[in-house]
XYZ file of C-alpha atoms in Angstrom:
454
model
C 18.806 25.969 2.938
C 17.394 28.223 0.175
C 14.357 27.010 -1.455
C 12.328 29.099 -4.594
C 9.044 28.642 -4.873
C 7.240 29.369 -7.673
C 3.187 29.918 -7.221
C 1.696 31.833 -4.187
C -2.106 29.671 -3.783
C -2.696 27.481 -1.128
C 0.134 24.971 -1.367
C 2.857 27.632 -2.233
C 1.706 29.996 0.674
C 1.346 26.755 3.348
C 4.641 25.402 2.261
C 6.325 28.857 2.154
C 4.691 29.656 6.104
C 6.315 26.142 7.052
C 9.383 27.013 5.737
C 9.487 30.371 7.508
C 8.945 29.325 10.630
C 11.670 26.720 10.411
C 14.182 30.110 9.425
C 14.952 28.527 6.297
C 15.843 31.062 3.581
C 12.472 31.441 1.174
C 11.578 33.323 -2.212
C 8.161 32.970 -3.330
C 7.547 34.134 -7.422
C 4.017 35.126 -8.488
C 2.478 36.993 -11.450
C -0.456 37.786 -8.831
C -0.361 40.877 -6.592
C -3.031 39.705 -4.143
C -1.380 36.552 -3.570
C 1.831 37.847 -3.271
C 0.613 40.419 -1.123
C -0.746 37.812 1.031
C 2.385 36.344 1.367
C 4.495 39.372 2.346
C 2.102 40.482 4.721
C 1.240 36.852 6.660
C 5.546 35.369 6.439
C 8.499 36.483 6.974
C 9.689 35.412 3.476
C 10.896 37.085 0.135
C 8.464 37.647 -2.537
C 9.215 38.718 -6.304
C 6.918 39.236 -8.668
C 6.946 37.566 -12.567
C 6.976 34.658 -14.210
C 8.558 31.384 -12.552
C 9.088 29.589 -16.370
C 10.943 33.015 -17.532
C 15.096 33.095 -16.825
C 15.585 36.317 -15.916
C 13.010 36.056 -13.049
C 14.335 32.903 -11.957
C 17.665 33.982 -11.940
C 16.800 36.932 -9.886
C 15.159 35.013 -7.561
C 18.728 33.393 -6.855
C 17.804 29.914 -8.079
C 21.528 29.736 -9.176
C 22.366 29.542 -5.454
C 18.839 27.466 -4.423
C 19.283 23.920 -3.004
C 16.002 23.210 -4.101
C 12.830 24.540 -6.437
C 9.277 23.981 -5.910
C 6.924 24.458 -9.096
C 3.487 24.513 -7.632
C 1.482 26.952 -9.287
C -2.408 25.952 -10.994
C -0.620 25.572 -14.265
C 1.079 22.079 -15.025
C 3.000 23.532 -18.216
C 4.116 26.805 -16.290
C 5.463 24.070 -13.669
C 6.720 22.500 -16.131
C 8.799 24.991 -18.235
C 9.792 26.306 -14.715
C 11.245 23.607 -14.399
C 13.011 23.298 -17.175
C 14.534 26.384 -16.845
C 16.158 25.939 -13.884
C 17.673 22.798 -15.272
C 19.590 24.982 -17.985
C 20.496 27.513 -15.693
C 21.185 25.696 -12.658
C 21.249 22.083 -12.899
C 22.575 21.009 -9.548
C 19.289 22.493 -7.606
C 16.353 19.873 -6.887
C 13.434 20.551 -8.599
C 9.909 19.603 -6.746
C 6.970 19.993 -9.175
C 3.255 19.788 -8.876
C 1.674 17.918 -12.263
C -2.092 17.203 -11.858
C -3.735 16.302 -15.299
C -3.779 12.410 -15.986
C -2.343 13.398 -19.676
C 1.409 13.351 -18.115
C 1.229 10.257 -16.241
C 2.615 7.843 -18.405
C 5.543 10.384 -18.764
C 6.260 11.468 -14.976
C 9.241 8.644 -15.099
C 10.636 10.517 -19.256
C 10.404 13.598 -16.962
C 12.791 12.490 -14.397
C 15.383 10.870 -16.532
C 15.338 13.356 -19.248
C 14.742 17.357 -19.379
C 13.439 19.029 -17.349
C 15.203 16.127 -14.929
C 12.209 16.699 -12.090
C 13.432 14.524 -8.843
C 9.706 14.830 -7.352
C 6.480 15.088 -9.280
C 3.867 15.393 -6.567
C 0.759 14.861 -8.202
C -2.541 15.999 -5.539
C -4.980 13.730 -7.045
C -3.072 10.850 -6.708
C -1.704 11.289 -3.055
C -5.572 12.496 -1.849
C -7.324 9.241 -3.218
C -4.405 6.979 -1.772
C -5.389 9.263 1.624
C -8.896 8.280 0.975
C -8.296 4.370 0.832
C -6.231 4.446 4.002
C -9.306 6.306 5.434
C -11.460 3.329 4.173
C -9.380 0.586 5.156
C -9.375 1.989 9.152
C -12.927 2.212 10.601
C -13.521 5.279 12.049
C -10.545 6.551 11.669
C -9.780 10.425 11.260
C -6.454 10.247 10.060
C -4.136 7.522 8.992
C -0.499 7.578 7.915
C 1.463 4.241 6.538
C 5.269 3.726 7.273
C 7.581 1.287 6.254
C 5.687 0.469 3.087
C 2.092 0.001 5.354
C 4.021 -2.186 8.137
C 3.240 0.546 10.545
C 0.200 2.678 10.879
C -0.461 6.095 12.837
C -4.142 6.274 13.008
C -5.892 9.370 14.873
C -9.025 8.156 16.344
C -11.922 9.489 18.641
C -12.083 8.391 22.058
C -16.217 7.256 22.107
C -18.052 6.253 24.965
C -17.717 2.785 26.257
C -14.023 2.847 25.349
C -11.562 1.130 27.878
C -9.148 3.651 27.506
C -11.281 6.373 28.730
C -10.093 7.617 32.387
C -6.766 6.118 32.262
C -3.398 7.340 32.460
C -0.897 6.378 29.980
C 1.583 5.059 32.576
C -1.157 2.702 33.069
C -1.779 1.087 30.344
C 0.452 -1.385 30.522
C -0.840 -2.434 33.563
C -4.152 -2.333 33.028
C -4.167 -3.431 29.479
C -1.541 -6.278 29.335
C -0.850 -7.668 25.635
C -1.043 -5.349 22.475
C -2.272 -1.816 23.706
C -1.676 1.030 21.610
C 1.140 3.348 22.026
C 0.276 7.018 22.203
C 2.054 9.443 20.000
C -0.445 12.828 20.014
C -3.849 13.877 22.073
C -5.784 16.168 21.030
C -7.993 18.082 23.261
C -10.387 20.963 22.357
C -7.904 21.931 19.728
C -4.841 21.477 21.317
C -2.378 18.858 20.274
C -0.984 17.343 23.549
C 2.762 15.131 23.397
C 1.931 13.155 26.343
C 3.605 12.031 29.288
C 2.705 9.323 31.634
C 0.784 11.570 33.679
C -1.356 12.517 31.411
C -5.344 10.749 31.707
C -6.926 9.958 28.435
C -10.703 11.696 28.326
C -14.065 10.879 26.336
C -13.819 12.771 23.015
C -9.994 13.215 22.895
C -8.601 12.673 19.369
C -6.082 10.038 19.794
C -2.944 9.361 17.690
C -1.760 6.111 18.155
C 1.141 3.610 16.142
C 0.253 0.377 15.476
C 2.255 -2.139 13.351
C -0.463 -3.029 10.648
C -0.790 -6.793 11.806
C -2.114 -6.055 15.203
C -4.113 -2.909 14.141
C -7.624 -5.102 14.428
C -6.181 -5.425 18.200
C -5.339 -1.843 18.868
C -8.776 -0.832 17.369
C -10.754 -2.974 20.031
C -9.797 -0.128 22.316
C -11.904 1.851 20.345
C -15.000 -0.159 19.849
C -14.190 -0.760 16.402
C -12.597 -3.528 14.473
C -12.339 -3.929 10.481
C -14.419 -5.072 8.048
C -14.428 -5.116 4.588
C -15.549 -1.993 2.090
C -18.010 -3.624 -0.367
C -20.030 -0.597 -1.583
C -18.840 3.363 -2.090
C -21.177 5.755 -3.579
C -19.062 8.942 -5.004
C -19.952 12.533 -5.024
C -18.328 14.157 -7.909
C -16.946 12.815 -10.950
C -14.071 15.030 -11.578
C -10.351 14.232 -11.930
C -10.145 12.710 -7.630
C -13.643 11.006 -8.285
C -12.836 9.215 -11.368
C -9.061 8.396 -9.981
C -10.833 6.868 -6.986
C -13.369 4.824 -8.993
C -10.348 3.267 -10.976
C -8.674 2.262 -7.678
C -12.000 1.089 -6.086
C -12.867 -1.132 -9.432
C -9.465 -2.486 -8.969
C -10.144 -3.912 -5.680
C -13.724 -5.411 -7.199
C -15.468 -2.871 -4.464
C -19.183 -1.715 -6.084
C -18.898 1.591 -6.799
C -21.258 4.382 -7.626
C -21.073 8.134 -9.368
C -23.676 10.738 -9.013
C -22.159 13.851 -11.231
C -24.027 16.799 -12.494
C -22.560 17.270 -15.663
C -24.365 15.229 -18.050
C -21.058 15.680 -20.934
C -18.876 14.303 -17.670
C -21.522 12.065 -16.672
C -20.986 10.633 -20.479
C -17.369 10.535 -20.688
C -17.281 8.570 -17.281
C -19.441 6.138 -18.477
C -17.324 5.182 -21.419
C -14.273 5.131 -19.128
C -15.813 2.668 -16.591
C -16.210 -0.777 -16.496
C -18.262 -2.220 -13.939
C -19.053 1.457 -11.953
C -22.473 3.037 -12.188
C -22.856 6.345 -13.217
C -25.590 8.747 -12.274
C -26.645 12.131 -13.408
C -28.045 13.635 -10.900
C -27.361 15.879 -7.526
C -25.663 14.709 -5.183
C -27.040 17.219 -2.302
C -30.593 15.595 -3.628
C -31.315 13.765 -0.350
C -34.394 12.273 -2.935
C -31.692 11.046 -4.676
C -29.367 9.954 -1.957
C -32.051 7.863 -0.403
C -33.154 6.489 -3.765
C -29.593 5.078 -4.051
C -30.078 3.286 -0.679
C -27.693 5.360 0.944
C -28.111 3.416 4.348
C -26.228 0.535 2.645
C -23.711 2.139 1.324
C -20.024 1.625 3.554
C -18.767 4.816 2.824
C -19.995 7.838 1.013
C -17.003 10.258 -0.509
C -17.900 13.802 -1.517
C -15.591 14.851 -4.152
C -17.298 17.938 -5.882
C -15.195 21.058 -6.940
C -17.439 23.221 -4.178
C -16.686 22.471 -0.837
C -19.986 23.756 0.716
C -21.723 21.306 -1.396
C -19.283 18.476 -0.354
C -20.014 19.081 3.273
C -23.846 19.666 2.785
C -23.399 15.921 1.236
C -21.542 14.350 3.980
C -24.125 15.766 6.595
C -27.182 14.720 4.370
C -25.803 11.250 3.853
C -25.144 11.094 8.048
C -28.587 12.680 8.222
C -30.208 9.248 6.461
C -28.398 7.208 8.101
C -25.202 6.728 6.446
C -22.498 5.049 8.680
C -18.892 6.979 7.084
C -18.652 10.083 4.592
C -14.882 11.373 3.749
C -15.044 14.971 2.469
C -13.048 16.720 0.261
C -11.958 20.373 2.081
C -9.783 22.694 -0.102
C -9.395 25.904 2.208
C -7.411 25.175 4.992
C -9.208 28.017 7.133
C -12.374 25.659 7.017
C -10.605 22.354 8.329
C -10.661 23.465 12.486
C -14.436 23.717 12.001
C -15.223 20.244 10.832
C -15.243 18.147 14.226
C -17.657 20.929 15.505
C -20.387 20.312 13.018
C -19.633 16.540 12.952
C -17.835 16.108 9.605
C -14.742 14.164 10.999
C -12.823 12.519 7.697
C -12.057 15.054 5.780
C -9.052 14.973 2.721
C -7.626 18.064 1.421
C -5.406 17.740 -2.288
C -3.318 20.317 -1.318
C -2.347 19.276 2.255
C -1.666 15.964 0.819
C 0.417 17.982 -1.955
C 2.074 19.181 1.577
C 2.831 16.227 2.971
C 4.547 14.990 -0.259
C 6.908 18.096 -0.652
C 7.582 18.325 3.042
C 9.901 14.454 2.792
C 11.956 16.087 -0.031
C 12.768 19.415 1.947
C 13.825 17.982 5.152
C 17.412 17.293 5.884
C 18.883 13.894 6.187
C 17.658 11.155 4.980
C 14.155 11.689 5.714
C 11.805 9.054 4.061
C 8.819 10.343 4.769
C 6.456 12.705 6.265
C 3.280 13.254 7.507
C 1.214 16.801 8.833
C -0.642 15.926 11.707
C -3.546 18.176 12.835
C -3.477 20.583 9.945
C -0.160 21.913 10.328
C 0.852 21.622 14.147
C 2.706 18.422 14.428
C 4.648 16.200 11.453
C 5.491 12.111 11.736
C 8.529 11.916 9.965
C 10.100 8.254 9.247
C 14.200 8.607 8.460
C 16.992 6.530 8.355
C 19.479 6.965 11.215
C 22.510 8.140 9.823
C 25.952 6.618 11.080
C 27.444 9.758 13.085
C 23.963 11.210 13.859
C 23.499 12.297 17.489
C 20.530 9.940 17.401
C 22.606 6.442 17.342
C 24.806 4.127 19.732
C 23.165 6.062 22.599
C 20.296 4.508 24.942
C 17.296 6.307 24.395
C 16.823 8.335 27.629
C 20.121 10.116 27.380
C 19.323 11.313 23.835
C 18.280 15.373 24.399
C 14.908 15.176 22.410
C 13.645 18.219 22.329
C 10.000 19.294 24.322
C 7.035 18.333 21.756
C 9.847 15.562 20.296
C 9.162 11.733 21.025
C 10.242 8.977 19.188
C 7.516 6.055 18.662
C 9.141 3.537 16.632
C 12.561 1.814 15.404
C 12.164 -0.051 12.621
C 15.749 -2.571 12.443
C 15.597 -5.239 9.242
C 12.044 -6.908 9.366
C 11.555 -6.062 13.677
C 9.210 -3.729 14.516
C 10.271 -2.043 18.206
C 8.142 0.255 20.151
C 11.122 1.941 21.867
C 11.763 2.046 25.866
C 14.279 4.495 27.768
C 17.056 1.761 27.501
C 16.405 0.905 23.553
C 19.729 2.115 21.138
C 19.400 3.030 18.008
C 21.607 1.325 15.420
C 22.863 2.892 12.373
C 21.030 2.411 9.391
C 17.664 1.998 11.250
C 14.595 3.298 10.361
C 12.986 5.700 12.790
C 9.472 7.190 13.099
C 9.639 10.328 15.111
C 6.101 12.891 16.202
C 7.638 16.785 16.552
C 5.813 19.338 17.043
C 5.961 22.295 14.408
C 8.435 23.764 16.736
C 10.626 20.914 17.500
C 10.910 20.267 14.075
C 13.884 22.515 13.210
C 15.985 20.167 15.832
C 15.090 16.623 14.657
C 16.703 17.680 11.162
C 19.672 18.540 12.790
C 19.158 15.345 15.148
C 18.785 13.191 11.359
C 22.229 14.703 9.869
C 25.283 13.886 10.013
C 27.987 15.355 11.748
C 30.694 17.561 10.121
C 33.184 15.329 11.576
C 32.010 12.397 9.867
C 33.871 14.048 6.859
């Protein structure tokens, strides 16, 4: 597979290292010498530099022999015209493009039927605030994934004190447990992502990944000392493009919402805008402020600013006065590993959820979707089993899944089945599958179809 990418920032240079490591063939196009410098230096990739909307650039990157291009630069119109470039000079590769301003929404669906004929728009504010209300809607949850249209849920939650699960091994959870128990997909411990086996003992502050379908979640979460409950109130840090997106979605679901922004012109605008939130001008890392605005009864508290530092100085002020959840918004990756440590758990990044959106659309076979897991050193990945794959018409145990591989769900018409050694996969099922980065390479293969099916 040979994939262009135009735009060496964050999501460019994350996709591009994923790529890499995965030996698929990569070009990354940049007008900027310190980011492509960073890229040439860090991957083992190509790197040109120039203009990804100009031809001849394009064309010397090879996109006339590219299966697929990925327009994610700052710029929507330089994604844009990129795009519909390569759709005059080569029409048959897939174009991937990153559009953020709300101006082009009503015209993402023009864009795919007509020029520049863009098969993905993966728009960053979008995907983070849907990240956000998955967040919200699982209580103490660090992570949370949806499958099969929200039938099934991977959440990754802390292992507290008090927990049942604490202590135990995972071979004996059935026995101990009985009824709905969660089934464990990931661990993570001290940093390292664990697949486990049913050896393996469960321990008090372990990060636990577990699938759940989304009826029996309030079940699973018992294990956990936690159960749901309705989000009434939200108090937002940061009115930008993600904080007024969110506010719109919030409103929608009559939850009480509040702004605090700094910008008075902003602060203006997104007054006008609303309906029923409150606005604020004010600062948000005001703890005056924040207890003013009866933080304490407040069900979450999202930081959303454009400065990170100030979004986590708001999360730990809000925890600090007694706040019960903050979800913080982290841009650079390199700052994500140090979150747990200083107690700022939920955290949403744009551009890994800009990630996780590309990463469906570059995977082979018929991949539905995908999810990063633990920054970048696992993926969930939900596919349809195709009818010659190695993955069908085979029990389970005799399938060669590779180490860091397991499979932790079959979905077959409306049945959810949490798979044993003796389950069979049936064509045309869907299948949720946890790989390590390394074991990703050979579930794609796993997911295609063989050349003898032809």
């Amino acid at each position: 597979m040979k994939i262009v990418i135009v735009g060496a920032g964050e999501v460019g240079f994350h996709i591009a290292s994923r790529l890499s490591l995965e030996n698929k063939d990569v070009m990354v196009v940049d007008t900027s010498d310190e980011a492509l410098k960073r890229v040439s230096e860090t991957l083992d990739v190509q790197v040109m530099k120039g203009s990804g909307s100009s031809p001849e650039v394009l064309i010397d990157a090879g996109v006339k022999k590219a299966d697929i291009l990925l327009a994610v630069t700052d710029s929507d119109e330089t994604n844009l015209v990129a795009c519909l470039t390569c759709d005059i000079i080569s029409p048959a590769t897939k174009k991937l493009a990153r559009i953020r301003l709300g101006d082009y929404d009503a015209y993402h669906e023009h864009f795919r039927a007509n020029a520049p004929h863009i098969d993905t728009i993966i728009n960053p504010e979008i995907e983070v605030v849907k990240t956000i209300y998955r967040l919200m809607r699982v209580p103490g949850a660090v992570d949370v994934g949806e499958f099969e249209g929200g039938r099934v849920k991977i959440v990754g939650m802390r292992l507290e004190e008090g927990s049942p699960l604490a202590g135990l091994r995972l071979s004996e959870l059935s026995s101990r447990l009985g009824g709905v128990r969660p089934l464990i997909a990931a661990i993570v411990r001290k940093g390292e992502l664990i697949v486990p086996h049913g050896n393996d003992t469960l321990q008090l502050g372990d990060l636990v990944y577990f699938i759940s379908e989304s009826t029996k979640l309030n079940e699973v979460l018992r294990f956990f000392n936690r159960r749901m409950k309705p989000v009434n109130r939200v108090l937002i840090v940061g009115g930008g493009l993600i904080g007024a997106r969110l506010a719109d979605l919030l409103e929608s679901k009559n939850i009480h919402t509040k702004i605090i922004e700094k910008n008075p012109e902003r602060c203006r605008y997104l007054a006008e805008r609303m309906n029923r939130a409150v606005v604020l001008c004010g600062d948000g890392s005001d703890q005056s402020l924040l207890l003013e605005e009866n933080i304490k009864d407040m069900d979450f508290v999202v930081s959303l600013t454009d400065d990170e530092e100030t979004n986590i100085l708001v999360s730990l002020l809000a925890r600090s006065v007694g706040a019960d959840n903050t979800i913080t918004k982290i841009s650079r990756f390199s700052y994500m590993p140090l979150m747990a440590s200083i107690g700022v758990e939920q955290v949403v990044s744009p551009r890994l959820s800009a990630i996780n959106s590309i990463l469906q659309h570059i995977r082979k076979g018929k991949v539905l979707s995908a999810m990063s897991v633990h920054g970048e050193q696992a993926e969930v990945i939900e596919a349809v089993a195709l009818q010659t794959s190695e993955l069908v018409d085979t029990p389970i145990r005799k399938v060669s899944f590779p180490r860091g591989a397991l499979l932790i769900c079959i979905i077959r018409d409306d049945e959810v089945i949490i798979p044993s050694g003796e389950s069979v996969i049936k064509p045309d099922d869907r299948v949720i599958i946890f790989a390590t980065r390394e074991a990703v390479p050979r579930i794609e293969k796993m997911l295609t179809v063989k050349l003898e099916f032809f």
